[in-house]
PDB file of C-alpha atoms in Angstrom:
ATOM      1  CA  UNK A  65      53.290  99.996 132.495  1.00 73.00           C
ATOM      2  CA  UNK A  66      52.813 102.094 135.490  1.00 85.00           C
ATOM      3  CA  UNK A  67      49.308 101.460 137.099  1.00 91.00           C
ATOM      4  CA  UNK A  68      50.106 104.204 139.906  1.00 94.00           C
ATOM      5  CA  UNK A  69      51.215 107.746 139.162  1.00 95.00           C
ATOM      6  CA  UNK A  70      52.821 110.255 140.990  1.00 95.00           C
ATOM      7  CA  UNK A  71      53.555 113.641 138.862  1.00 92.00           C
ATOM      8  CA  UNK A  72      54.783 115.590 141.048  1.00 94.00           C
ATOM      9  CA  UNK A  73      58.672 114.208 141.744  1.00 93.00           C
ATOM     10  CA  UNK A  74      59.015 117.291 144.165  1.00 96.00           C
ATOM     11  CA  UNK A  75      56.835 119.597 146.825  1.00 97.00           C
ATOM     12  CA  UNK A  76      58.051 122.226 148.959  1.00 97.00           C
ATOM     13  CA  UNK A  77      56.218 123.892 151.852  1.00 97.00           C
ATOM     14  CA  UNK A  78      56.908 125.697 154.664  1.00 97.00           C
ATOM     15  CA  UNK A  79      56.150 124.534 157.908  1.00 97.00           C
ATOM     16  CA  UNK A  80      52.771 124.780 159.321  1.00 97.00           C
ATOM     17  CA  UNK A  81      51.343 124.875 156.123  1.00 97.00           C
ATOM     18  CA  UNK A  82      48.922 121.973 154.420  1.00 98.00           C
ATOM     19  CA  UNK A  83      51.060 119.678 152.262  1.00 98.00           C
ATOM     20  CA  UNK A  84      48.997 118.227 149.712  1.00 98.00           C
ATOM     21  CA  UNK A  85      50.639 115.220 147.901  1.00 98.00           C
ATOM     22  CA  UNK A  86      48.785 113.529 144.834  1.00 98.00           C
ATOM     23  CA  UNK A  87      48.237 110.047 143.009  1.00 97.00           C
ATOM     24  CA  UNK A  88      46.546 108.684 140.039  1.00 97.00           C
ATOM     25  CA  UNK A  89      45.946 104.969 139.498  1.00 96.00           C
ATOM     26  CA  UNK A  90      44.628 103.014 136.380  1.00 95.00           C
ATOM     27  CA  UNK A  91      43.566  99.558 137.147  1.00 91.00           C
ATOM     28  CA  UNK A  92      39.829  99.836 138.291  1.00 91.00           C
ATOM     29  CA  UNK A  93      40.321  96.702 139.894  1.00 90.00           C
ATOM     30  CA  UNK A  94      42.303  98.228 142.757  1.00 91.00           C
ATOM     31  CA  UNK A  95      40.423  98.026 145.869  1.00 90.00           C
ATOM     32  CA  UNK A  96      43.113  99.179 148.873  1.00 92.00           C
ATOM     33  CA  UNK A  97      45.573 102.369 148.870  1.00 94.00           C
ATOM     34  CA  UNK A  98      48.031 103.183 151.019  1.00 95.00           C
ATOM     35  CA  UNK A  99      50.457 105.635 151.890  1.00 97.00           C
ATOM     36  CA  UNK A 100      54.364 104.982 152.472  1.00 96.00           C
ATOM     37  CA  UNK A 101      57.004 107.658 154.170  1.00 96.00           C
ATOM     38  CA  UNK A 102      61.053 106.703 153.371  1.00 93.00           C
ATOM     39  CA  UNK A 103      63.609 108.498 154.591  1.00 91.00           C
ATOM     40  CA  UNK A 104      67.143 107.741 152.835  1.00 86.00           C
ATOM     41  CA  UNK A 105      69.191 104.287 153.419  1.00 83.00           C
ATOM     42  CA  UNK A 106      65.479 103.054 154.904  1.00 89.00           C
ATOM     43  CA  UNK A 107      62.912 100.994 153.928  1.00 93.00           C
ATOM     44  CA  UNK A 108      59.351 102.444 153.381  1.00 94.00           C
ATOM     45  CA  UNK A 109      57.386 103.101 156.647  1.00 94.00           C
ATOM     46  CA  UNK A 110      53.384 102.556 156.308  1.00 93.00           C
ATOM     47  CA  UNK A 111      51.594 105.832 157.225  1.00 95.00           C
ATOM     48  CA  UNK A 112      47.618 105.681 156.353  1.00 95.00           C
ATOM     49  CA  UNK A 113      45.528 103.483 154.167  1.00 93.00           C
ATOM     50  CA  UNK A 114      42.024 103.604 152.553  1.00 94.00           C
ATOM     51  CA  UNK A 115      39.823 100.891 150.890  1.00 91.00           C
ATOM     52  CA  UNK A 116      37.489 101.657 148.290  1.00 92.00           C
ATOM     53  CA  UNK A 117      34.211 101.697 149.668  1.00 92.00           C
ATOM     54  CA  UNK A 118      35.727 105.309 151.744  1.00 94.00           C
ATOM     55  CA  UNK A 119      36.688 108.490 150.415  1.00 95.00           C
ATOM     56  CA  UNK A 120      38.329 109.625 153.183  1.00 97.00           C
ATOM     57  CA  UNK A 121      40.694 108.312 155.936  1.00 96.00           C
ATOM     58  CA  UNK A 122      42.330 110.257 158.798  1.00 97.00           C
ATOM     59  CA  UNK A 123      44.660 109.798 161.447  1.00 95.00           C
ATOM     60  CA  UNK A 124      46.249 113.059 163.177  1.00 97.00           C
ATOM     61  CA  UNK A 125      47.812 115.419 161.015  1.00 97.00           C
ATOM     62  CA  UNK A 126      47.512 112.946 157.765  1.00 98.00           C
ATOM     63  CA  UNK A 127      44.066 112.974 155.662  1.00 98.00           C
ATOM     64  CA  UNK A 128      44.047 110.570 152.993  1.00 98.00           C
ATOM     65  CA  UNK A 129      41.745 110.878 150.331  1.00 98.00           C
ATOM     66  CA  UNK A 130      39.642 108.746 146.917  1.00 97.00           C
ATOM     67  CA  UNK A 131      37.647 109.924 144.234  1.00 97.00           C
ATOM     68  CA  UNK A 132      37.053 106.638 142.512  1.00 96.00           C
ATOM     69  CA  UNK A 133      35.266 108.137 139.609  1.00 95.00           C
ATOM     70  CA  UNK A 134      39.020 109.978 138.928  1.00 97.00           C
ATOM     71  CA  UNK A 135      41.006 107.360 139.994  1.00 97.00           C
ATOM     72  CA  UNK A 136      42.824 109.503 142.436  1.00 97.00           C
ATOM     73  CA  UNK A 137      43.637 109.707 145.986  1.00 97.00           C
ATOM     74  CA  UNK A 138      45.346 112.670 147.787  1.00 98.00           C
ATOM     75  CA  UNK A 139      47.046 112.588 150.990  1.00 98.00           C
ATOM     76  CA  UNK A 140      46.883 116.097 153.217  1.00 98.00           C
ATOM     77  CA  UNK A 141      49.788 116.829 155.658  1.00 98.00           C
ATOM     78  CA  UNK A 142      48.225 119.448 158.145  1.00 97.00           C
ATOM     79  CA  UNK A 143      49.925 121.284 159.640  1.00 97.00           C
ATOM     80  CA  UNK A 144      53.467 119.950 158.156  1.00 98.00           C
ATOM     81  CA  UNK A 145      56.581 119.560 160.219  1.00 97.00           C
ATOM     82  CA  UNK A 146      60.291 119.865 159.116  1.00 96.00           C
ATOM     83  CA  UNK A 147      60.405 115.986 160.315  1.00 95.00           C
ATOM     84  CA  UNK A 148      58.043 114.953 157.433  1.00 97.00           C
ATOM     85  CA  UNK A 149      60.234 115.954 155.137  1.00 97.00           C
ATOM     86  CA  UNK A 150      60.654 112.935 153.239  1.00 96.00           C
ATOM     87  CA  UNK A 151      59.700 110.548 149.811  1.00 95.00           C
ATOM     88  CA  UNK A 152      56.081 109.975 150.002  1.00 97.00           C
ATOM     89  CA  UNK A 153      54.890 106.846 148.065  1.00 96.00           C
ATOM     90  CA  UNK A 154      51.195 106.140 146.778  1.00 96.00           C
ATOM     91  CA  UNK A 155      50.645 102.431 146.304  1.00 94.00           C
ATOM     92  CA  UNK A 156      47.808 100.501 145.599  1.00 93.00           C
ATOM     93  CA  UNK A 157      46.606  96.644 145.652  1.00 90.00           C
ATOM     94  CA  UNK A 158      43.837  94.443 144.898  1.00 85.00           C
ATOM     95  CA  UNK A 159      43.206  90.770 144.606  1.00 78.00           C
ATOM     96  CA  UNK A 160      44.008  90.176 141.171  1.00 75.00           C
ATOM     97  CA  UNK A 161      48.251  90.527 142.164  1.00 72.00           C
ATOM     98  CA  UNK A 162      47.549  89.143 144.686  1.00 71.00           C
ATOM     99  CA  UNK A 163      47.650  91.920 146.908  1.00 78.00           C
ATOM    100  CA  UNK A 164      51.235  93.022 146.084  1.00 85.00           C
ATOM    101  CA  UNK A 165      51.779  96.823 145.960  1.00 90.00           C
ATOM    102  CA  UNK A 166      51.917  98.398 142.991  1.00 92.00           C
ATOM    103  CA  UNK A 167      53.651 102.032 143.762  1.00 94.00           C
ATOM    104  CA  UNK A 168      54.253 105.305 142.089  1.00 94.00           C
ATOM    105  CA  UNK A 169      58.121 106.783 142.307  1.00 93.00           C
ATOM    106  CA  UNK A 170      57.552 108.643 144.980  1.00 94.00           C
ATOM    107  CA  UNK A 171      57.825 112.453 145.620  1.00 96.00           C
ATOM    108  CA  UNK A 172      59.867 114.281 147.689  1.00 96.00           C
ATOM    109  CA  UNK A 173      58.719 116.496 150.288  1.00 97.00           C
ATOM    110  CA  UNK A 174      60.358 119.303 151.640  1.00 98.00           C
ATOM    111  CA  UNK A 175      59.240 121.179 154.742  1.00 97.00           C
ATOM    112  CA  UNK A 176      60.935 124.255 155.351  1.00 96.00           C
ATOM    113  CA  UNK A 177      60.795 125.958 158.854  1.00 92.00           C
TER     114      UNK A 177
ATOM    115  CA  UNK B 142      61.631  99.237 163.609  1.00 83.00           C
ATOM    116  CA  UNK B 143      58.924  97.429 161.599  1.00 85.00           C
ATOM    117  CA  UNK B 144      60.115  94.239 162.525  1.00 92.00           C
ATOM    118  CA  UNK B 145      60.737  93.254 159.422  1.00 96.00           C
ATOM    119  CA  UNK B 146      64.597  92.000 158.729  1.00 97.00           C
ATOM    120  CA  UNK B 147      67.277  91.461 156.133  1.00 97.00           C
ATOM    121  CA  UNK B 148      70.542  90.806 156.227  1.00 97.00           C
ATOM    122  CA  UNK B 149      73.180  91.794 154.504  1.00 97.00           C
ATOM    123  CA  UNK B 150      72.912  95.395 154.492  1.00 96.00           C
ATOM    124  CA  UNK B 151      75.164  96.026 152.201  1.00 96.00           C
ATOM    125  CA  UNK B 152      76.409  93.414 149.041  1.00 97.00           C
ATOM    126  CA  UNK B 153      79.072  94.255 146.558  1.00 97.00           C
ATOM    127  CA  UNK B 154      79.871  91.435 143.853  1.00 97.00           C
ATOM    128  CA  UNK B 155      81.385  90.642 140.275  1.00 97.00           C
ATOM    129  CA  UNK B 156      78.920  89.893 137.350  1.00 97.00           C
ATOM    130  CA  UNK B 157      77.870  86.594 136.326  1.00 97.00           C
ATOM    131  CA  UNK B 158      77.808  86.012 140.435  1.00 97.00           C
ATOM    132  CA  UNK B 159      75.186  84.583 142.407  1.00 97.00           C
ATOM    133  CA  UNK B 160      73.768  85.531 146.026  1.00 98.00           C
ATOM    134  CA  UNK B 161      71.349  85.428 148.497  1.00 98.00           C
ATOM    135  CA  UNK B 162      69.351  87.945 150.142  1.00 98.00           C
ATOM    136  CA  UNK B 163      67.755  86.881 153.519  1.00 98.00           C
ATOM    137  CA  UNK B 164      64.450  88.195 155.371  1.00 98.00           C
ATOM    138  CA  UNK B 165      62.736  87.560 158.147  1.00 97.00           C
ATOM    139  CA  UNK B 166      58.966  88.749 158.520  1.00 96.00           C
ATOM    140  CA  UNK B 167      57.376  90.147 161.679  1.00 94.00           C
ATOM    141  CA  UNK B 168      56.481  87.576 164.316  1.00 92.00           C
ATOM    142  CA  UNK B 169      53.175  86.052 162.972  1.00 88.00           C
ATOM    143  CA  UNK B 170      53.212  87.211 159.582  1.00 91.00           C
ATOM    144  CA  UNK B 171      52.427  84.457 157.217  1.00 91.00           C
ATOM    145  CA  UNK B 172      52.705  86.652 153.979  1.00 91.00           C
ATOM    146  CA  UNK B 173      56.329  87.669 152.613  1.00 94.00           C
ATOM    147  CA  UNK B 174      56.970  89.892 149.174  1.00 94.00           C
ATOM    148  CA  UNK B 175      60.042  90.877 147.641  1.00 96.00           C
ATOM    149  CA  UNK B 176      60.163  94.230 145.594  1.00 96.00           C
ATOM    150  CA  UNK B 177      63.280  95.998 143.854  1.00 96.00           C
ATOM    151  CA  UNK B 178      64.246  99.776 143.898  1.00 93.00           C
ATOM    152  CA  UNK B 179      66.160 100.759 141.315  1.00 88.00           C
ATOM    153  CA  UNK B 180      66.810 104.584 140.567  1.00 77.00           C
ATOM    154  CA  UNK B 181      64.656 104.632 136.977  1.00 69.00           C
ATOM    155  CA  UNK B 182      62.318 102.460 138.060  1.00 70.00           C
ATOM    156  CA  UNK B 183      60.777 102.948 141.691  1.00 79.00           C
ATOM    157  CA  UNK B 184      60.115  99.913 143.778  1.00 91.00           C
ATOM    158  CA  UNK B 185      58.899  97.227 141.693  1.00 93.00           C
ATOM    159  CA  UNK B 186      57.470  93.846 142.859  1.00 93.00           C
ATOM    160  CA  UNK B 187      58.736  90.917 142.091  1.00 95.00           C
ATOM    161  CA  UNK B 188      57.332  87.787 143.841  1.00 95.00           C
ATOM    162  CA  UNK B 189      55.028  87.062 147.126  1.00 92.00           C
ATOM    163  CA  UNK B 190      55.029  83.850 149.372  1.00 93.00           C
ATOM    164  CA  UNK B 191      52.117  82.829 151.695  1.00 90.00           C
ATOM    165  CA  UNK B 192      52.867  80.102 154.333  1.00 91.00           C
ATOM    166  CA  UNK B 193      55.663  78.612 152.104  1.00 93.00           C
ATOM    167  CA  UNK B 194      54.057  78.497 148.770  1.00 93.00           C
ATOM    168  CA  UNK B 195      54.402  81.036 145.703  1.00 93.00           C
ATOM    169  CA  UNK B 196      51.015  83.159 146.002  1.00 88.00           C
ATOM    170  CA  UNK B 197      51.610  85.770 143.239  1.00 88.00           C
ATOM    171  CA  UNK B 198      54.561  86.841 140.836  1.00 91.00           C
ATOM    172  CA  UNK B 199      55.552  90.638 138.991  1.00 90.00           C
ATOM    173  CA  UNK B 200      58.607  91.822 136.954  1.00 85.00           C
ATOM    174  CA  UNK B 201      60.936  88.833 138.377  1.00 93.00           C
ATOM    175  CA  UNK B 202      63.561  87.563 135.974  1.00 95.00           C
ATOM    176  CA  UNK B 203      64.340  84.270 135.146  1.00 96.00           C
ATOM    177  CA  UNK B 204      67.934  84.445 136.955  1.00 97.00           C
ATOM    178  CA  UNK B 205      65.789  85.164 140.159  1.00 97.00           C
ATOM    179  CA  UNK B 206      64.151  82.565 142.349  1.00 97.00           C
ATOM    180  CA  UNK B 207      62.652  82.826 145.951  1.00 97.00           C
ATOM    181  CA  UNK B 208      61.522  80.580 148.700  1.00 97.00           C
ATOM    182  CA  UNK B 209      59.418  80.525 151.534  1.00 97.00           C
ATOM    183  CA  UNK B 210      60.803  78.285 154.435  1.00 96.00           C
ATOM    184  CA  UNK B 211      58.741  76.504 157.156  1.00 95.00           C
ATOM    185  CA  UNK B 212      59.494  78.796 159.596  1.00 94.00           C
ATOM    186  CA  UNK B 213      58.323  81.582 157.650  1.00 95.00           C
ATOM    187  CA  UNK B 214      61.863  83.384 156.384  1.00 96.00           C
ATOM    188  CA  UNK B 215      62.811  83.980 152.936  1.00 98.00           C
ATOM    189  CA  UNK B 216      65.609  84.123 150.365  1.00 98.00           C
ATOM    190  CA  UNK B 217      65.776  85.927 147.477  1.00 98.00           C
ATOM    191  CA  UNK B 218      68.182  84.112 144.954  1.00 98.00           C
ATOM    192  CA  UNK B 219      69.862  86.555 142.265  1.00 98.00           C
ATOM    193  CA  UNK B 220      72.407  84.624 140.052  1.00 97.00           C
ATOM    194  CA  UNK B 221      74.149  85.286 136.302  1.00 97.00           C
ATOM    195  CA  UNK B 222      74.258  89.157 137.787  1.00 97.00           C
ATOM    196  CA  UNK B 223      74.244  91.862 135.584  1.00 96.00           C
ATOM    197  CA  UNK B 224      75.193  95.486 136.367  1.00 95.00           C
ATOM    198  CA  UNK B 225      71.717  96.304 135.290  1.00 93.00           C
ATOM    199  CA  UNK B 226      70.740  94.310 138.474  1.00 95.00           C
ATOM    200  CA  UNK B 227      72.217  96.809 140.778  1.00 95.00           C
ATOM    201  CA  UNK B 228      69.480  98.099 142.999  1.00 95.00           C
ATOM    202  CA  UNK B 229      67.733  98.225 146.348  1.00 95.00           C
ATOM    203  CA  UNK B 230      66.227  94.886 147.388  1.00 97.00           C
ATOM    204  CA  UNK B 231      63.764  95.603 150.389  1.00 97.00           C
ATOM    205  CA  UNK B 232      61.229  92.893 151.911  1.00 97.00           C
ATOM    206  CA  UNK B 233      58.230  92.925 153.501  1.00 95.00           C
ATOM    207  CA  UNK B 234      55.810  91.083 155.211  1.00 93.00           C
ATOM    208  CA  UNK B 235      52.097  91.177 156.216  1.00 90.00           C
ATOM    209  CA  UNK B 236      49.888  89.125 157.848  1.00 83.00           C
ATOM    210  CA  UNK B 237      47.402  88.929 154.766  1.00 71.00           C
ATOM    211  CA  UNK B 238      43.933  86.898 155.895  1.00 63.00           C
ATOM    212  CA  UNK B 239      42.743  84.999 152.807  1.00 56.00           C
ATOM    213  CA  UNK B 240      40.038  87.181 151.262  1.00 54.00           C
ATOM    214  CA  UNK B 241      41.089  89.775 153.170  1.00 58.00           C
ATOM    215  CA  UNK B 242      42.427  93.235 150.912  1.00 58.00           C
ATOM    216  CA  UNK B 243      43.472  95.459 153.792  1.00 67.00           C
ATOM    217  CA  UNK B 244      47.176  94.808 153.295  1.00 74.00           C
ATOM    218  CA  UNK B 245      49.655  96.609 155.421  1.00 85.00           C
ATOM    219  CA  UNK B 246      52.698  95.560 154.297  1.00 90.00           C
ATOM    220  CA  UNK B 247      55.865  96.140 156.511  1.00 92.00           C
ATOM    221  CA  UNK B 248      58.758  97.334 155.136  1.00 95.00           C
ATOM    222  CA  UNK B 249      62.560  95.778 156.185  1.00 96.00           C
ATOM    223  CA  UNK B 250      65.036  98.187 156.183  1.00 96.00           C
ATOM    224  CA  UNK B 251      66.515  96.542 152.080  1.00 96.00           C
ATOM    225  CA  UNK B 252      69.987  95.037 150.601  1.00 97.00           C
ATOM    226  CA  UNK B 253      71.695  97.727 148.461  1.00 96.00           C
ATOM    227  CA  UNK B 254      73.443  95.371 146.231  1.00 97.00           C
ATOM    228  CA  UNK B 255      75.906  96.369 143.358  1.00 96.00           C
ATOM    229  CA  UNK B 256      77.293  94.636 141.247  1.00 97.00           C
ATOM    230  CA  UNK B 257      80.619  95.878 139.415  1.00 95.00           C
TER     231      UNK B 257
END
């Protein structure tokens, strides 16, 4: 079953704009979320995480963040670049897997100039 | 470059073959995890090692095994292959405390292996 949901397979924004990507999670017992960039034919780059006792994480243009009471985390692009455009993952881990990732499938971002 | 290494890049084989997929973590990472991208399915975990043992286990098949070797690389053992096994194997490593649940893990850059 998937634990962490991304519904939106695709976004498209022009450049300069806010990108706003979103992520839904099930297990309650999730305590850490993170954020993971991939550009084709590479592996997933980390970009920004946030543990559970925050709602909100930044670093420069990326904003990431929880409403536990939803179960959802959001991660805000501001002001997007062309070079973001990318697959965006949402994953999330907590101690009972041991801390391995559990992701969504990812949606694509497209920045247009 | 995350540090984080695999080798081959690419693997083509036959069904009912077996390989090997190698990684090496980043220097001083104890903690290694192997995950599976496959187009229908997004990446999926399949197994974790800490400091040579088996720490945690996902979706891994029977026909799959993994070790952990003292100095800290890993293989990733796929045999009776099955087309359905085609996919993007990527590892990655972190340098999980005990206790600890901020877990960055980094990603290598994957095998793409197919198997006709």
């Amino acid at each position: 079953d998937q634990q962490v949901k991304q519904n939106s397979p695709s976004l498209s924004v022009q450049e300069g704009r806010i990108s706003i990507l979103n992520c839904d999670y099930t297990n309650s017992m999730f305590d850490y979320f993170l954020w993971y960039k991939k550009y084709p034919a590479e592996g997933p780059t980390f970009l920004i995480s946030i543990s559970s006792i925050k709602d909100k994480n930044e670093d420069g243009r990326f904003t990431v963040f929880l409403n536990k009471s939803a179960k959802h985390l959001s991660l805000h692009i501001v002001p997007s670049q062309p070079g973001d455009s990318a697959v965006y993952f949402c994953a999330a881990s907590g101690i009972n897997s041991g801390y391995a990732l559990n992701f969504g499938k990812g949606t694509s971002l497209l920045v247009t100039p | 470059d995350s540090g984080v290494t695999q080798t081959p890049k690419h693997l083509i084989t036959a069904t009912g073959q077996r390989v090997t997929l190698r990684c090496s973590p980043r220097s001083g990472d104890l903690s290694v995890y192997w995950y599976q991208q496959s187009l229908d399915q997004g990446l999926q975990f399949l197994i974790q090692y800490y400091n040579g043992e088996e720490r945690a286990k996902g979706n891994i098949l029977e026909r799959f095994s993994a070790q952990q070797f003292p100095d800290l690389h890993s293989e990733l053992n796929l045999s009776s292959l099955e087309l359905g096994d085609s996919a993007l194997y990527f590892c990655a490593s972190s340098a999980l405390l005990a206790g600890s649940s901020y877990n960055e893990q980094f990603f290598g850059p994957g095998t793409r292996l197919t198997v006709l």
